[in-house]
Tab-separated table of C-alpha atoms in Angstrom:
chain	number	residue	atom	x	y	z
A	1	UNK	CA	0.000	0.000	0.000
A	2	UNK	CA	1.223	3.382	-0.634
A	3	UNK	CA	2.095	5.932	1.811
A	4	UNK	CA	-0.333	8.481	-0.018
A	5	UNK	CA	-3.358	5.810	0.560
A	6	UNK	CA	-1.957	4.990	4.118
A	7	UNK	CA	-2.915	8.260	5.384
A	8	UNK	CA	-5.767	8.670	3.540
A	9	UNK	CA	-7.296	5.238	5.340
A	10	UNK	CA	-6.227	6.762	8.377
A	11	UNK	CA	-7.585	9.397	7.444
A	12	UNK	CA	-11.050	8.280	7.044
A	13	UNK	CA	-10.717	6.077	9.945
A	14	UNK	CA	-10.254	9.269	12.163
A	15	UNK	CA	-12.604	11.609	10.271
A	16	UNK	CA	-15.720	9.283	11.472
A	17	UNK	CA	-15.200	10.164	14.867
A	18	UNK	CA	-15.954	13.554	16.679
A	19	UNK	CA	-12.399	12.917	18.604
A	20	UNK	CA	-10.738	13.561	15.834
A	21	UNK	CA	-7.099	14.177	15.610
A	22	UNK	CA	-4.992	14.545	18.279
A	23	UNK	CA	-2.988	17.758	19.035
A	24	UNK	CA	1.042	17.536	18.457
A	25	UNK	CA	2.036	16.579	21.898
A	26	UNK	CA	-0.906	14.038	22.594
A	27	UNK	CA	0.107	12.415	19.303
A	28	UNK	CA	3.652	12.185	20.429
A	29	UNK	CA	2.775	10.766	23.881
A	30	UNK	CA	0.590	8.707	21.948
A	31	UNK	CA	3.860	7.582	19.590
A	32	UNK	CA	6.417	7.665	22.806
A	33	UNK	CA	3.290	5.075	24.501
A	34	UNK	CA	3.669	2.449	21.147
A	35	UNK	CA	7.543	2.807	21.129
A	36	UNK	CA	7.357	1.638	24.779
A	37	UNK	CA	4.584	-1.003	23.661
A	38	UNK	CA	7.902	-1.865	21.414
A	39	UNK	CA	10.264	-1.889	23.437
A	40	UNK	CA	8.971	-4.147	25.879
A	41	UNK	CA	8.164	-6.693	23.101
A	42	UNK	CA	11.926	-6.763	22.044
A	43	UNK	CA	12.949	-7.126	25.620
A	44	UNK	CA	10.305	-10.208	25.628
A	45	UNK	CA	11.883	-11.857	22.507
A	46	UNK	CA	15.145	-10.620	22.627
A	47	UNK	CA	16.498	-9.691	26.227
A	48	UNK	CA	16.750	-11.314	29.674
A	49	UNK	CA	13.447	-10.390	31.425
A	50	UNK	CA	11.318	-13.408	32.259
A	51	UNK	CA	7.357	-13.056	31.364
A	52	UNK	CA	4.597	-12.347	33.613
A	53	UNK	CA	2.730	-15.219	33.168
A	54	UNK	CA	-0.433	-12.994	32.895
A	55	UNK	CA	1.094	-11.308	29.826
A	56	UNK	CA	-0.332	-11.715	26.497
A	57	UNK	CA	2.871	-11.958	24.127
A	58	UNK	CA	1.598	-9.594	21.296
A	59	UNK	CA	3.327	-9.759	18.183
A	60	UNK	CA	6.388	-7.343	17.584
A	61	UNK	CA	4.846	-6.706	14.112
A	62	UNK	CA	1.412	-5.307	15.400
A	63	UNK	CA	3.613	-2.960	17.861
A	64	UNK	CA	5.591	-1.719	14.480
A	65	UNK	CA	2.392	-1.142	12.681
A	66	UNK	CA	1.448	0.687	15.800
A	67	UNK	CA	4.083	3.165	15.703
A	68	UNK	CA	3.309	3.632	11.858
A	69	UNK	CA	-0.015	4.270	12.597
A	70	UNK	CA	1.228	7.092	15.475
A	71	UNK	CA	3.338	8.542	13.326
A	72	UNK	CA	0.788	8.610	10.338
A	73	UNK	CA	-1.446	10.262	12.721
A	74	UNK	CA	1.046	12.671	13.919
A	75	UNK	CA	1.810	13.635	9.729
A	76	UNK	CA	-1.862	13.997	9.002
A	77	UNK	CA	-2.920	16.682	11.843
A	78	UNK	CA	-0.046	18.539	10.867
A	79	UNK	CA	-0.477	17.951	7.033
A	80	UNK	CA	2.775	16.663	6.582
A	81	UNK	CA	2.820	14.663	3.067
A	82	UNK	CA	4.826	11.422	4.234
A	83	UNK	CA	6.026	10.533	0.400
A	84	UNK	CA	7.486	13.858	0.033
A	85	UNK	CA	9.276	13.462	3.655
A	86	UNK	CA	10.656	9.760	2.984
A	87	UNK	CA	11.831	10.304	-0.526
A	88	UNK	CA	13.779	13.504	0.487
A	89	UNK	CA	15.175	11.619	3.375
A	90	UNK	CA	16.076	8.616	1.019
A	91	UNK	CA	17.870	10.948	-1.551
A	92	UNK	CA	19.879	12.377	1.321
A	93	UNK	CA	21.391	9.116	3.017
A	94	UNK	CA	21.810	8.058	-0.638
A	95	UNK	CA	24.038	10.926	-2.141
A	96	UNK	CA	25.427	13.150	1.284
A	97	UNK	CA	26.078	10.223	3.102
A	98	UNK	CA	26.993	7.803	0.612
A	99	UNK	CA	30.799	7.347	2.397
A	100	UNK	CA	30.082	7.518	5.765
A	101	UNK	CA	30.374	3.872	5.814
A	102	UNK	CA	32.572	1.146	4.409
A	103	UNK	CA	31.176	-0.510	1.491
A	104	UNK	CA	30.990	-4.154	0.969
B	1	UNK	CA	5.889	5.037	-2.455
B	2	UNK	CA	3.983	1.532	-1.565
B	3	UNK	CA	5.454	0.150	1.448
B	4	UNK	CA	6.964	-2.391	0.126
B	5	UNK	CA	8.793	-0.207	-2.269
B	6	UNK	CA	10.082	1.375	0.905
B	7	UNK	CA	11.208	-1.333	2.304
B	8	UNK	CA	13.068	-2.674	-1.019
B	9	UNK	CA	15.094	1.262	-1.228
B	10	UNK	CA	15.941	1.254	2.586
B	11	UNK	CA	17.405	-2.863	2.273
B	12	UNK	CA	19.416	-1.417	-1.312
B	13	UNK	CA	21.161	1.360	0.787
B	14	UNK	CA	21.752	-0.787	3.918
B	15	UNK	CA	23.234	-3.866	1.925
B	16	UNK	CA	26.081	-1.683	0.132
B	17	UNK	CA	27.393	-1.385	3.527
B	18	UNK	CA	29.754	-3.962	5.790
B	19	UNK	CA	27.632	-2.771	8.076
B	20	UNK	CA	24.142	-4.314	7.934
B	21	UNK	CA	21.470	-4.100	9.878
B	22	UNK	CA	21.491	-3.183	13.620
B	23	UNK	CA	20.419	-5.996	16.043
B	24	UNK	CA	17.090	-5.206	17.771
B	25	UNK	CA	18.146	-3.431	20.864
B	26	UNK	CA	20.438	-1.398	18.694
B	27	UNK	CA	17.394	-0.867	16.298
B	28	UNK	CA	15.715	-0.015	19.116
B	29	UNK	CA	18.042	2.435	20.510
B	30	UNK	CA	18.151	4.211	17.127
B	31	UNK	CA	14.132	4.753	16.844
B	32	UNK	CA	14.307	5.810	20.594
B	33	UNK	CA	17.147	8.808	19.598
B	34	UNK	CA	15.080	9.660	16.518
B	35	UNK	CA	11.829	9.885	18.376
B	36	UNK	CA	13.198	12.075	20.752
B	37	UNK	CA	14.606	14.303	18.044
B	38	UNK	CA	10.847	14.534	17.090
B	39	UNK	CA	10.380	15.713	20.370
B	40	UNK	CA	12.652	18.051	20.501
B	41	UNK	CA	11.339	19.730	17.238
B	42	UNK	CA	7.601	19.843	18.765
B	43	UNK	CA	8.627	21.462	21.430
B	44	UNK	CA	10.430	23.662	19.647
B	45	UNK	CA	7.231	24.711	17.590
B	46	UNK	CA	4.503	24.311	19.969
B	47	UNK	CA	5.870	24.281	23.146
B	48	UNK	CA	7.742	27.282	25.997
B	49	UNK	CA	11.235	26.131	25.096
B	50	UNK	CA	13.188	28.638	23.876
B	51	UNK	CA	15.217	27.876	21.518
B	52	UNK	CA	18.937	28.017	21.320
B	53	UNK	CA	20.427	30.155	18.885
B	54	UNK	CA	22.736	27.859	18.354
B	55	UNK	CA	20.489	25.277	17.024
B	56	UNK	CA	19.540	24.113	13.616
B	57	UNK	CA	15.643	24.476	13.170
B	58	UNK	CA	15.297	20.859	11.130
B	59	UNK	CA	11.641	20.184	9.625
B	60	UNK	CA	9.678	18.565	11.437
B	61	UNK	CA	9.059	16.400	8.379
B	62	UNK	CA	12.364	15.636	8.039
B	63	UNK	CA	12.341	13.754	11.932
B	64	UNK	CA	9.117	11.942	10.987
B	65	UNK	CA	10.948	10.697	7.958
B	66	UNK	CA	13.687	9.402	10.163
B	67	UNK	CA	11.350	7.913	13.100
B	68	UNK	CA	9.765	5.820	9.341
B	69	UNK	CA	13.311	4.962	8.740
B	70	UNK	CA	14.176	3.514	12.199
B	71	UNK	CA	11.101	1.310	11.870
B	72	UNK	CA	11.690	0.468	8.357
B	73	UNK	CA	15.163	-0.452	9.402
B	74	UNK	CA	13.341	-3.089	12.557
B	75	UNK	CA	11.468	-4.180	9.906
B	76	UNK	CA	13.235	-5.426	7.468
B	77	UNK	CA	16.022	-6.535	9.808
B	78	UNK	CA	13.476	-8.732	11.050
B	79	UNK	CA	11.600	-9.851	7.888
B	80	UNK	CA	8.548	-8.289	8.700
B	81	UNK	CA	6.203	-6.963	6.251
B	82	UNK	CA	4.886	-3.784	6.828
B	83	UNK	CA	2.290	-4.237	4.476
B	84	UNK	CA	0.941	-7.128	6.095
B	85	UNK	CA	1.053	-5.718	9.439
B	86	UNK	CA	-0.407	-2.489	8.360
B	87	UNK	CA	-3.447	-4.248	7.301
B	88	UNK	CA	-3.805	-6.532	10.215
B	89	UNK	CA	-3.917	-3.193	12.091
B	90	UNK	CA	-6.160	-1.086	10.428
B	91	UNK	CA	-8.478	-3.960	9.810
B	92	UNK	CA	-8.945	-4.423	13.711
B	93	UNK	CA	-9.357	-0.709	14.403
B	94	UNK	CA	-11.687	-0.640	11.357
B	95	UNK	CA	-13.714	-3.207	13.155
B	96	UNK	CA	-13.327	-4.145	16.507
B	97	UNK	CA	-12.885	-1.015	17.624
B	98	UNK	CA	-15.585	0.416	15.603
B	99	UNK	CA	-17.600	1.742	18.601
B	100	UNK	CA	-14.869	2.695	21.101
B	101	UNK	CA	-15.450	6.865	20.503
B	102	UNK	CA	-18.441	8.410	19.343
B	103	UNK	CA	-18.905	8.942	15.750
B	104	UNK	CA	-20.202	12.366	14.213
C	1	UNK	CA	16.469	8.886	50.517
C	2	UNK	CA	19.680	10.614	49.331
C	3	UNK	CA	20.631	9.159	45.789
C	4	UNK	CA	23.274	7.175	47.259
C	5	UNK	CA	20.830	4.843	49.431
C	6	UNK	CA	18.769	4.698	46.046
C	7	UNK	CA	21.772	3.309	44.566
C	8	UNK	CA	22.288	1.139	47.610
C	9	UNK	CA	18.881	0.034	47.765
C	10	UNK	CA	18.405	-1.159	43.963
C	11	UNK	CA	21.829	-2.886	44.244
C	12	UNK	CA	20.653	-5.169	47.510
C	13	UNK	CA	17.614	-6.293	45.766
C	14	UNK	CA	19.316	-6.897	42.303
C	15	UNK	CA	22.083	-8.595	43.578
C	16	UNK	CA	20.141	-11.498	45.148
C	17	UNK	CA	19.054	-12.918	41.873
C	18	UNK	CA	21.422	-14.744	39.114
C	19	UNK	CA	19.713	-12.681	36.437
C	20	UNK	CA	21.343	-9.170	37.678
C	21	UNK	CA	22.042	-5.969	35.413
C	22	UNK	CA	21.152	-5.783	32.128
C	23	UNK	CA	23.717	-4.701	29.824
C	24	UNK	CA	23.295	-1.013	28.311
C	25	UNK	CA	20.852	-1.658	25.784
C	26	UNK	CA	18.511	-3.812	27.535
C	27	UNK	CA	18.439	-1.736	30.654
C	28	UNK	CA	17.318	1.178	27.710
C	29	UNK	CA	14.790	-0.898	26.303
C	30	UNK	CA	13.363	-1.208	29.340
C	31	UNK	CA	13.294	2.829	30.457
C	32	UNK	CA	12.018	3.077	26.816
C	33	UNK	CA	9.661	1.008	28.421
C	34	UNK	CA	8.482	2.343	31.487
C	35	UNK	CA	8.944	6.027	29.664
C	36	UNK	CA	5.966	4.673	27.564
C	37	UNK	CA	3.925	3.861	30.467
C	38	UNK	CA	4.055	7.465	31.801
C	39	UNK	CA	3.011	8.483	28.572
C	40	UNK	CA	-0.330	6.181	28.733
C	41	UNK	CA	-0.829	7.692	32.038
C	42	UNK	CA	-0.095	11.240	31.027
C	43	UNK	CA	-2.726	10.609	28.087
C	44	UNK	CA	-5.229	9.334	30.012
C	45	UNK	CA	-5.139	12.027	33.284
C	46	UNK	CA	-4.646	15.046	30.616
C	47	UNK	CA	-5.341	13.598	27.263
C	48	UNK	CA	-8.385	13.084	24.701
C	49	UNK	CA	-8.030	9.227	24.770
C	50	UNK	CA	-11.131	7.369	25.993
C	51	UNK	CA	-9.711	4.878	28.899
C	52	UNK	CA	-10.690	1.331	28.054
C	53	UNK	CA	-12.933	-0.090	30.880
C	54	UNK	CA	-10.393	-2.886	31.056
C	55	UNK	CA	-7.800	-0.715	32.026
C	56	UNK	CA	-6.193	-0.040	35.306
C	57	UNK	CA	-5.263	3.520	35.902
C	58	UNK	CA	-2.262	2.982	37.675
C	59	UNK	CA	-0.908	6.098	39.373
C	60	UNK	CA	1.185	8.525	37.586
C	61	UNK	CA	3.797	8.463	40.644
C	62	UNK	CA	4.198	5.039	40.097
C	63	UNK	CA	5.324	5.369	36.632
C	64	UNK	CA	7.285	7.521	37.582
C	65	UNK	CA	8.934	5.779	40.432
C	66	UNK	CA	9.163	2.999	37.742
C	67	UNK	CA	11.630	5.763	35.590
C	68	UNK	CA	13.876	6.363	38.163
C	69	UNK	CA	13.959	2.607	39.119
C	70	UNK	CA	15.121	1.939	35.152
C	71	UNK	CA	17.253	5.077	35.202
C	72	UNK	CA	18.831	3.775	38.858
C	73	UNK	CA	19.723	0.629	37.187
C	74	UNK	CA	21.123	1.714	34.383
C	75	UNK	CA	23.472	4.100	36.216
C	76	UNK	CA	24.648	1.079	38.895
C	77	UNK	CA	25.380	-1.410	35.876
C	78	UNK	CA	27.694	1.139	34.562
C	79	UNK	CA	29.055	2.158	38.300
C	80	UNK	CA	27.771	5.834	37.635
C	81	UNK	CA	27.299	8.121	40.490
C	82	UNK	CA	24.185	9.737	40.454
C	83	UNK	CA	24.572	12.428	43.364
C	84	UNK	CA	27.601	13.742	41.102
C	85	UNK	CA	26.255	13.299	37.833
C	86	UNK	CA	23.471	15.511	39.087
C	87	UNK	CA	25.483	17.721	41.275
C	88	UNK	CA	27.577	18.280	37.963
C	89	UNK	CA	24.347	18.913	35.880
C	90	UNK	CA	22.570	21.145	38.616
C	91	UNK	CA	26.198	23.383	39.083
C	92	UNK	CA	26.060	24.309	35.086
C	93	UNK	CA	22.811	25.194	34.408
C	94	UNK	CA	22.471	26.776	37.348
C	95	UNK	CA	24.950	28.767	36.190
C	96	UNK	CA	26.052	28.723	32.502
C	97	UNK	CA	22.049	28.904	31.606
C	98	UNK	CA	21.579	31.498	34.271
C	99	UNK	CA	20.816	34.071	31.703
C	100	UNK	CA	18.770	31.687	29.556
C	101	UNK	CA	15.009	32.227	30.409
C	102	UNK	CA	13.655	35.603	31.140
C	103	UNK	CA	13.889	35.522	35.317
C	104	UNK	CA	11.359	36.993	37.064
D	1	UNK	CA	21.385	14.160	48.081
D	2	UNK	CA	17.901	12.853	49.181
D	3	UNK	CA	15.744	12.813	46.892
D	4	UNK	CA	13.094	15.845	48.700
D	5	UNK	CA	16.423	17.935	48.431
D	6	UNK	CA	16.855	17.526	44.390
D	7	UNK	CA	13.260	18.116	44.077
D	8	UNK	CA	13.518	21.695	46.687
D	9	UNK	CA	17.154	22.562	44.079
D	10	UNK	CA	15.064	21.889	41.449
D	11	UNK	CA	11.782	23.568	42.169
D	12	UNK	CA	14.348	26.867	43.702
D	13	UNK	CA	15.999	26.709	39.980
D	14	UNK	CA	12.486	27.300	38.160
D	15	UNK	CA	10.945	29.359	40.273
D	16	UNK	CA	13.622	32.168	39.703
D	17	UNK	CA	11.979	32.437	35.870
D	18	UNK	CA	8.927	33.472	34.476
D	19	UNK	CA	8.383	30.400	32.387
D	20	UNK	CA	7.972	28.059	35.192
D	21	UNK	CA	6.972	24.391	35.132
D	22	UNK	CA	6.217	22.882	31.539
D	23	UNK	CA	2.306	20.951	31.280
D	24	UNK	CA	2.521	17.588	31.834
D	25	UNK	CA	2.767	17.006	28.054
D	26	UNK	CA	5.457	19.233	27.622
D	27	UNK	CA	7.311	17.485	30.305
D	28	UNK	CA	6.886	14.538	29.034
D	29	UNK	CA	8.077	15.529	25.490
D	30	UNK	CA	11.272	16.942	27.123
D	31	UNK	CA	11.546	13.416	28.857
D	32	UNK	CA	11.379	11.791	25.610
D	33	UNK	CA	14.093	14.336	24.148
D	34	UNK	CA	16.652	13.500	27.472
D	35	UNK	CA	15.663	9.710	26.443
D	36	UNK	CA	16.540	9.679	23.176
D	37	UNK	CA	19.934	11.596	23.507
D	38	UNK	CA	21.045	8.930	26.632
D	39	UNK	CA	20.106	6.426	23.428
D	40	UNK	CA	22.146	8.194	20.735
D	41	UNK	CA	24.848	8.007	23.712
D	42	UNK	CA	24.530	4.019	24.499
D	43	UNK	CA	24.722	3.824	20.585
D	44	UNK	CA	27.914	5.550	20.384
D	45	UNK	CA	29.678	3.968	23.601
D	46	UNK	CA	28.119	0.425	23.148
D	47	UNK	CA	26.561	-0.009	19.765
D	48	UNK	CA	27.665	-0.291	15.829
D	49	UNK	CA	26.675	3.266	15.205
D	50	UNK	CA	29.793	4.951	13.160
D	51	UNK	CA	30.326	8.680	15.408
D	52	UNK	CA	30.038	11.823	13.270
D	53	UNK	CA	33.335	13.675	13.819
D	54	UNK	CA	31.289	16.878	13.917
D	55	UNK	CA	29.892	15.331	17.022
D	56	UNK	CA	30.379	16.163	20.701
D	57	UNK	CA	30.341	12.838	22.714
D	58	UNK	CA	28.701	14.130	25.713
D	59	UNK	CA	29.479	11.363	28.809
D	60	UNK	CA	26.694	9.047	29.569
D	61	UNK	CA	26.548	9.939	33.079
D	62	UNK	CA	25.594	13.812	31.865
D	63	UNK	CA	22.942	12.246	29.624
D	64	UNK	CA	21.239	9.811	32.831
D	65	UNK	CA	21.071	13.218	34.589
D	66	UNK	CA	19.456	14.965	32.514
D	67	UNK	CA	16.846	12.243	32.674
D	68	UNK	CA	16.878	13.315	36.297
D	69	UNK	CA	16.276	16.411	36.037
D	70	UNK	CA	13.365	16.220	33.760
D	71	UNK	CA	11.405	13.189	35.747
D	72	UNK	CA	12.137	15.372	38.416
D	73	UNK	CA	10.374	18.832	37.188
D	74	UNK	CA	7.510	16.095	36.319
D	75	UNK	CA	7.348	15.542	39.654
D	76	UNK	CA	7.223	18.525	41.169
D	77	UNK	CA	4.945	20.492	38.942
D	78	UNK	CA	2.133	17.509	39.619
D	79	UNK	CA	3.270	18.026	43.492
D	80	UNK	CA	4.599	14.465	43.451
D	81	UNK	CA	6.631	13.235	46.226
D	82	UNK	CA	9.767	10.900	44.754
D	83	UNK	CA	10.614	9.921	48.207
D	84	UNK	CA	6.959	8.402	49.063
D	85	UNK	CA	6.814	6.864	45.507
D	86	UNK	CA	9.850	5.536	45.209
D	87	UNK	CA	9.731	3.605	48.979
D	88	UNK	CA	6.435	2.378	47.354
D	89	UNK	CA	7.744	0.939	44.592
D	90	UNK	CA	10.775	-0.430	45.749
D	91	UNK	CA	8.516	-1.640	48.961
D	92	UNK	CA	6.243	-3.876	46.242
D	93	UNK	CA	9.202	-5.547	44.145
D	94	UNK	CA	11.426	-5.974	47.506
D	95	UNK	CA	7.781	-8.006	48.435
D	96	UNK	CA	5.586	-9.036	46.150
D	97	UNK	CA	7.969	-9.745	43.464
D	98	UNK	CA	10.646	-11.258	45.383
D	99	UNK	CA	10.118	-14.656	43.546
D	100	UNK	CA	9.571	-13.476	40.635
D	101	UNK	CA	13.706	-14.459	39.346
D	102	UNK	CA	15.919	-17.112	40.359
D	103	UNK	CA	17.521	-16.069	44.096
D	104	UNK	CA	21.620	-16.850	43.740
């Protein structure tokens, strides 16, 4: 799916409600809440802490699409076209950065 | 850009490298840092910080980019498909939580 | 409790278990963690988000407590002093930043 | 230092200016900011992560008290005692948890 029709689902996910969008810093406590989410599912599958037995074990892919979905929020209250952002980001690492590590 | 498409670009530029992909608590780390870049640049534009002169002003944009990076990096270190998991998402809030906030 | 006993205190109760510290990134992954579970509490005491019956509203002081626990064991598996990390921290802004914010 | 002492050095610090406590978001957005730069440091001392030579490596210990300092204007500004929550917290793991890992 592209990210252009990612935000516009979200988009009319959100727009049904009266709630509506968030404001900036309730989305990004909303975002810093799913990276948590995140982080304790790594430290489940990857890391030394034993389970609470009540735990459900989610799966680390639902918490990533969580933080997409934060973040997609996040870019549509503030109008931010995500294509434009990625692809500008891409083209940067590509070209400026292009020796700031050793090649294979 | 479909996600997929994103995820093929990011795993072009990351297998040039000797490098590779971060393990997931280094992953981790690195979506941690970039989130809290994001934070810095909210509150630089909607919160009482003032701002050091010293400091660079980066687009917000440009740190939402780089929080979709740092997932897109998990992911594909991983094998996850965003796609997949994207879908699996926003057909459960589509539907289970259809009635959780009141519509308008 | 001065910072020292904190330090003490954390140390006595992690040192009776085989598991003991985490190494860096794990003992980040979990503050990541517990930093997320402030921010579900912040966004449900102060935010838009509809609490889910299910839910426990655990107490914001707790989470907090919970931060400094993470941030106490971080500091101990790396044999950092707190009382002079902050002492250090308080001593500079309290004076290189003195100019910084309008006083009152 | 106790811990009602860094939260009186604190609380004297911000008082002196007009700006005053941050709202709990705020606070919590600067949290997420200190968090993220502690990661960028764990990533440089401990991770793969090749340093920028424009970078300052500001020492770990700085970055864990800068943590601190913002859980602990958090704190105060919601009139939270650390002292009481902390005892409470470490009062429930040195109990209620205590066979929760394997005792050495």
């Amino acid at each position: 799916m592209p990210l252009k029709e990612i935000q516009e689902r979200v988009d009319s996910w959100i727009r049904q409600y009266k709630l509506g969008y968030f404001k900036p810093f309730e989305s990004l406590a909303r975002l810093t809440e799913e990276v948590g989410e995140l982080a304790r599912e790594i430290n489940h599958l990857y890391g030394p802490k034993k389970k609470k037995s009540t735990e459900d074990v989610k799966e680390l892919s639902d918490e990533i699409a969580d933080v997409l979905f934060a973040i997609t929020c996040l870019a549509n209250s503030l109008n931010i076209d995500l294509d434009e952002s990625f692809n500008k980001m891409m083209h940067k690492i590509e070209n400026r950065d292009e020796n700031r590590w050793e090649k294979k």
